[in-house]
Amino acid sequence: FQSQSKIKLVAKSLHAFEQQVDMVAQNASKALSEIVRGRGLPSDAELATIARNLSVSNIFVTNAKGRFIRSTNGPIEDFKNGLFDYCAGYRGLIEGTSPIEQTPIIPSSDEATPGPFKYTMYPNHDRTQVLEVSVHLDYIVKTLSDFIHSDPGIKSVGLFTPTGESLGTLRALKDATVVDETKY
């Protein structure tokens, strides 16, 4: 019974963290939009500084066709997909049917840093570009690791996407070590 109470507390904590991340990412996206409106599209190096100042992991910019034109996460030539390849619904940001888009917690194969991320996309002022920020959710592994350490009755904890895809599992070993068996 006590473990179930702890599980609910951890779930509530992770949900609260996620809501905070969503707010940070929305604010960062809107701030970036104002920067682009006022100064034009910054270089990748300038975007990296902006990302640090806005407390986000990376910034991406796509054109109206969903092709990446800026990235703080490596050369755009290395990107296999365009933004609309991930979700055709993101076109609504350009078409004016969507004011903002946010992903759930998802694994990322395109980020330089492994782990779960959240992405927030916002149109620029004239809807000719999509401004995207990513936030690395490194707090999840720390929170779950602390949770496993707090209760010897808990042997493993898994985290899954809304579609049931595994983001990873943390497993307690006999010596109290926690093994991170993430898929990301």
CSV table of C-alpha atoms in Angstrom, one decimal:
chain,number,residue,atom,x,y,z
A,1,PHE,CA,0.0,0.0,0.0
A,2,GLN,CA,2.8,2.4,0.9
A,3,SER,CA,4.5,1.7,-2.5
A,4,GLN,CA,1.3,2.6,-4.3
A,5,SER,CA,1.1,5.9,-2.5
A,6,LYS,CA,4.7,6.6,-3.5
A,7,ILE,CA,4.0,5.7,-7.1
A,8,LYS,CA,1.1,8.2,-7.1
A,9,LEU,CA,3.3,10.9,-5.6
A,10,VAL,CA,6.0,10.3,-8.2
A,11,ALA,CA,3.5,10.3,-11.0
A,12,LYS,CA,2.1,13.6,-9.8
A,13,SER,CA,5.6,15.1,-9.5
A,14,LEU,CA,6.5,14.0,-13.0
A,15,HIS,CA,3.2,15.5,-14.3
A,16,ALA,CA,3.9,18.8,-12.5
A,17,PHE,CA,7.4,18.8,-14.0
A,18,GLU,CA,6.0,18.2,-17.5
A,19,GLN,CA,3.6,21.1,-17.1
A,20,GLN,CA,6.4,23.4,-16.0
A,21,VAL,CA,8.5,22.3,-19.0
A,22,ASP,CA,5.5,23.0,-21.3
A,23,MET,CA,5.2,26.5,-19.9
A,24,VAL,CA,9.0,27.2,-20.2
A,25,ALA,CA,8.9,25.9,-23.8
A,26,GLN,CA,5.8,28.0,-24.8
A,27,ASN,CA,7.4,31.1,-23.3
A,28,ALA,CA,10.7,30.4,-25.1
A,29,SER,CA,8.9,29.8,-28.4
A,30,LYS,CA,7.0,33.1,-28.1
A,31,ALA,CA,10.2,35.0,-27.1
A,32,LEU,CA,12.0,33.5,-30.0
A,33,SER,CA,9.2,34.6,-32.3
A,34,GLU,CA,9.6,38.2,-31.0
A,35,ILE,CA,13.4,38.0,-31.6
A,36,VAL,CA,12.9,36.8,-35.2
A,37,ARG,CA,10.3,39.5,-35.8
A,38,GLY,CA,12.6,42.3,-34.5
A,39,ARG,CA,16.0,41.2,-35.8
A,40,GLY,CA,15.3,38.6,-38.5
A,41,LEU,CA,16.4,35.0,-38.3
A,42,PRO,CA,19.6,34.6,-36.2
A,43,SER,CA,22.5,32.4,-37.2
A,44,ASP,CA,22.9,28.9,-35.7
A,45,ALA,CA,25.5,30.2,-33.3
A,46,GLU,CA,23.2,33.1,-32.2
A,47,LEU,CA,20.3,30.6,-31.8
A,48,ALA,CA,22.6,28.5,-29.5
A,49,THR,CA,23.1,31.5,-27.3
A,50,ILE,CA,19.4,32.2,-27.4
A,51,ALA,CA,18.6,28.6,-26.5
A,52,ARG,CA,20.9,28.8,-23.4
A,53,ASN,CA,19.3,32.1,-22.3
A,54,LEU,CA,15.8,30.7,-22.7
A,55,SER,CA,16.7,27.4,-20.8
A,56,VAL,CA,15.9,25.1,-23.7
A,57,SER,CA,18.0,22.4,-25.2
A,58,ASN,CA,17.9,23.2,-28.9
A,59,ILE,CA,16.2,25.5,-31.4
A,60,PHE,CA,15.1,24.5,-34.9
A,61,VAL,CA,13.6,26.6,-37.7
A,62,THR,CA,11.8,25.2,-40.7
A,63,ASN,CA,10.6,27.0,-43.8
A,64,ALA,CA,6.9,26.9,-45.0
A,65,LYS,CA,7.6,23.5,-46.6
A,66,GLY,CA,8.7,22.0,-43.3
A,67,ARG,CA,12.4,21.8,-44.4
A,68,PHE,CA,14.9,22.7,-41.6
A,69,ILE,CA,16.8,25.9,-42.3
A,70,ARG,CA,18.4,26.4,-38.9
A,71,SER,CA,19.5,24.1,-36.1
A,72,THR,CA,21.5,24.3,-32.9
A,73,ASN,CA,21.7,20.5,-33.0
A,74,GLY,CA,24.1,19.9,-35.8
A,75,PRO,CA,24.1,20.5,-39.6
A,76,ILE,CA,20.7,20.6,-41.2
A,77,GLU,CA,22.2,18.5,-44.1
A,78,ASP,CA,22.3,15.6,-41.6
A,79,PHE,CA,18.5,15.7,-40.9
A,80,LYS,CA,16.8,12.9,-42.6
A,81,ASN,CA,13.2,14.2,-42.3
A,82,GLY,CA,11.4,17.5,-42.5
A,83,LEU,CA,9.1,18.7,-39.8
A,84,PHE,CA,5.9,17.7,-41.6
A,85,ASP,CA,7.3,14.2,-42.0
A,86,TYR,CA,7.0,13.7,-38.3
A,87,CYS,CA,3.4,14.9,-38.2
A,88,ALA,CA,1.4,16.3,-41.1
A,89,GLY,CA,-0.7,18.2,-38.6
A,90,TYR,CA,2.2,20.6,-38.0
A,91,ARG,CA,1.3,22.2,-41.3
A,92,GLY,CA,-1.5,24.0,-39.4
A,93,LEU,CA,1.2,26.2,-37.9
A,94,ILE,CA,1.8,27.6,-41.4
A,95,GLU,CA,-1.8,27.4,-42.6
A,96,GLY,CA,-3.1,29.3,-39.5
A,97,THR,CA,-5.2,26.5,-38.1
A,98,SER,CA,-2.9,25.8,-35.2
A,99,PRO,CA,-1.5,28.5,-32.9
A,100,ILE,CA,1.1,26.1,-31.2
A,101,GLU,CA,2.0,22.5,-31.2
A,102,GLN,CA,3.6,20.5,-28.4
A,103,THR,CA,4.6,16.8,-28.3
A,104,PRO,CA,4.1,14.5,-25.4
A,105,ILE,CA,7.3,13.1,-23.9
A,106,ILE,CA,9.0,11.2,-26.7
A,107,PRO,CA,12.3,9.6,-27.4
A,108,SER,CA,14.5,11.4,-29.9
A,109,SER,CA,16.8,9.8,-32.4
A,110,ASP,CA,17.7,13.2,-33.8
A,111,GLU,CA,19.1,14.9,-30.7
A,112,ALA,CA,22.8,14.9,-29.9
A,113,THR,CA,21.9,14.2,-26.3
A,114,PRO,CA,20.1,10.9,-25.8
A,115,GLY,CA,17.0,10.8,-23.6
A,116,PRO,CA,13.3,11.8,-23.6
A,117,PHE,CA,12.4,15.2,-25.0
A,118,LYS,CA,9.4,17.5,-25.4
A,119,TYR,CA,9.1,19.7,-28.5
A,120,THR,CA,7.2,22.9,-28.8
A,121,MET,CA,6.5,24.5,-32.2
A,122,TYR,CA,5.3,28.0,-32.8
A,123,PRO,CA,4.8,29.9,-36.1
A,124,ASN,CA,6.8,33.1,-36.8
A,125,HIS,CA,4.9,36.4,-37.1
A,126,ASP,CA,3.9,35.9,-40.7
A,127,ARG,CA,3.6,32.1,-40.7
A,128,THR,CA,6.4,31.5,-43.2
A,129,GLN,CA,8.5,29.6,-40.7
A,130,VAL,CA,8.0,27.2,-37.8
A,131,LEU,CA,10.2,28.0,-34.7
A,132,GLU,CA,10.8,24.9,-32.6
A,133,VAL,CA,12.4,24.4,-29.2
A,134,SER,CA,13.3,21.1,-27.6
A,135,VAL,CA,13.7,20.4,-23.9
A,136,HIS,CA,15.7,17.5,-22.6
A,137,LEU,CA,13.9,15.8,-19.8
A,138,ASP,CA,16.9,14.5,-17.8
A,139,TYR,CA,15.0,15.0,-14.5
A,140,ILE,CA,12.9,11.9,-15.3
A,141,VAL,CA,15.8,9.5,-14.8
A,142,LYS,CA,16.9,11.2,-11.7
A,143,THR,CA,13.4,11.3,-10.2
A,144,LEU,CA,12.8,7.6,-11.0
A,145,SER,CA,16.2,6.6,-9.7
A,146,ASP,CA,15.6,8.4,-6.4
A,147,PHE,CA,12.2,6.7,-6.3
A,148,ILE,CA,13.7,3.2,-6.7
A,149,HIS,CA,16.3,4.0,-4.0
A,150,SER,CA,13.6,5.1,-1.6
A,151,ASP,CA,11.8,1.8,-1.5
A,152,PRO,CA,13.5,-1.6,-1.5
A,153,GLY,CA,10.2,-3.2,-2.5
A,154,ILE,CA,10.4,-1.5,-5.9
A,155,LYS,CA,12.6,-3.5,-8.3
A,156,SER,CA,12.0,-1.6,-11.6
A,157,VAL,CA,10.2,1.3,-13.1
A,158,GLY,CA,9.3,1.7,-16.7
A,159,LEU,CA,8.3,4.8,-18.6
A,160,PHE,CA,6.2,4.7,-21.7
A,161,THR,CA,4.9,7.1,-24.4
A,162,PRO,CA,1.1,7.6,-24.7
A,163,THR,CA,1.2,5.1,-27.6
A,164,GLY,CA,2.8,2.5,-25.4
A,165,GLU,CA,6.4,2.8,-26.8
A,166,SER,CA,8.9,2.2,-24.1
A,167,LEU,CA,11.1,5.1,-23.2
A,168,GLY,CA,13.2,2.9,-20.9
A,169,THR,CA,13.3,1.0,-17.7
A,170,LEU,CA,15.3,1.6,-14.5
A,171,ARG,CA,16.1,-1.5,-12.6
A,172,ALA,CA,17.4,-1.9,-9.0
A,173,LEU,CA,20.3,-4.3,-8.5
A,174,LYS,CA,21.1,-6.1,-5.2
A,175,ASP,CA,23.8,-3.6,-4.3
A,176,ALA,CA,21.4,-0.7,-4.6
A,177,THR,CA,22.8,0.3,-7.9
A,178,VAL,CA,20.2,1.5,-10.4
A,179,VAL,CA,20.7,0.4,-14.0
A,180,ASP,CA,19.3,2.7,-16.7
A,181,GLU,CA,18.1,0.4,-19.5
A,182,THR,CA,16.7,3.2,-21.7
A,183,LYS,CA,15.9,2.8,-25.3
A,184,TYR,CA,16.6,6.4,-26.2
